Coordinates of C-alpha atoms in Angstrom, one line a residue:
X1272 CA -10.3 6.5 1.4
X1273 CA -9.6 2.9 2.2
X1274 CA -6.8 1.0 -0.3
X1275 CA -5.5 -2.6 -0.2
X1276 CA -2.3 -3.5 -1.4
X1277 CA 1.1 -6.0 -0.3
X1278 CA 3.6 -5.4 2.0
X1279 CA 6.8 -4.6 -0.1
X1280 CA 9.2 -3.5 2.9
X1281 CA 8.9 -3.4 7.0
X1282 CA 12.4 -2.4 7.9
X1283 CA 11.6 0.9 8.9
X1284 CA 10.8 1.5 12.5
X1285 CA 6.7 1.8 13.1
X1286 CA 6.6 1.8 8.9
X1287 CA 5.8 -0.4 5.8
X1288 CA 5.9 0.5 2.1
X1289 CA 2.6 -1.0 0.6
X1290 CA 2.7 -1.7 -2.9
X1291 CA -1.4 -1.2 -4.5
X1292 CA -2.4 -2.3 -7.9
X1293 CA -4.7 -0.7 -10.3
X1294 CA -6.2 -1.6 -13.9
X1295 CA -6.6 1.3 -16.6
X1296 CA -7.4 0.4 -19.6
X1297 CA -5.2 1.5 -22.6
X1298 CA -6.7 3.8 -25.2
X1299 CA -5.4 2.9 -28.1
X1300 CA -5.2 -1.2 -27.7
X1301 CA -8.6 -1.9 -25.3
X1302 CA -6.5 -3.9 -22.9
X1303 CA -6.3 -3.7 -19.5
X1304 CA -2.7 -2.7 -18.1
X1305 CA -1.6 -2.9 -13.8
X1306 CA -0.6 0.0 -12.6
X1307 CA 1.3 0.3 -8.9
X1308 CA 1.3 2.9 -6.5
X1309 CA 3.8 2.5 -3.4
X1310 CA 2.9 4.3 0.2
X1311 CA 4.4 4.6 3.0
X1312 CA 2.1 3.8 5.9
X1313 CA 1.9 4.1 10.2
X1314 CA 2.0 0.6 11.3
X1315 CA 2.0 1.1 15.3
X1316 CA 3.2 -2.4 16.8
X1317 CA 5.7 -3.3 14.1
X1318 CA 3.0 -6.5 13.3
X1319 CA 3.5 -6.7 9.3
X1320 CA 5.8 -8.5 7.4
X1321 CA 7.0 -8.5 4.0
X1322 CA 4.0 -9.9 2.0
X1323 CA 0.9 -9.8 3.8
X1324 CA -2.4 -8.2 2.6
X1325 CA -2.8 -5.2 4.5
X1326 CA -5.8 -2.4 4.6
X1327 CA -4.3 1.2 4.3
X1328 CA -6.4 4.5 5.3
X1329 CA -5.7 8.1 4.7
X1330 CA -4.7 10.0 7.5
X1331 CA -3.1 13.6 8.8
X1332 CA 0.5 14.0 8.1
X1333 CA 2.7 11.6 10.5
X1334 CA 5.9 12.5 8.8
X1335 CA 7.5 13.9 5.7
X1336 CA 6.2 11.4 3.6
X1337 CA 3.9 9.0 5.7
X1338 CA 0.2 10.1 5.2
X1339 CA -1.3 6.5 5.5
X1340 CA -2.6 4.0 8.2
X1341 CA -2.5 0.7 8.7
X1342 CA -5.7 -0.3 10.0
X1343 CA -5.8 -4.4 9.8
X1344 CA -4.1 -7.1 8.0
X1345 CA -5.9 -8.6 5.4
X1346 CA -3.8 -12.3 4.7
X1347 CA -0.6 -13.4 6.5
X1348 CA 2.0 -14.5 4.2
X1349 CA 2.6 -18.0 5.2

């Protein structure tokens, strides 16, 4: 499983928090509502900052909560 999202916080060591959006629709009023989902994810040379586009995959357990991989930046924040 592959998920994009935004770079919401590097200060951890080796670590980001990536923010990812969703639309569900609502049942009773037919719009279309965002949802957001916040993962922590392995990012190995410390390379993001806060607000790039990143690409996120699933991975075995690195720590207690980290079970994500950064695997390229999508868009550099500029």
């Amino acid at each position: 499983i592959a998920i994009k999202g935004v770079v919401v916080s590097s200060k951890m060591d080796k670590t980001i928090v990536v923010r990812a959006e969703r639309l569900v629709k609502h049942a009773v009023f037919h719009k279309y509502i965002k949802r957001y989902v916040k993962y922590k994810a392995h990012d190995e040379q410390n390379s993001c900052k806060v607000g790039d586009k990143v690409l996120i995959i699933e991975s075995r357990p690195l720590s207690r909560e980290k079970r994500w991989r950064m695997v390229e930046i999508l868009g550099k924040l500029k």
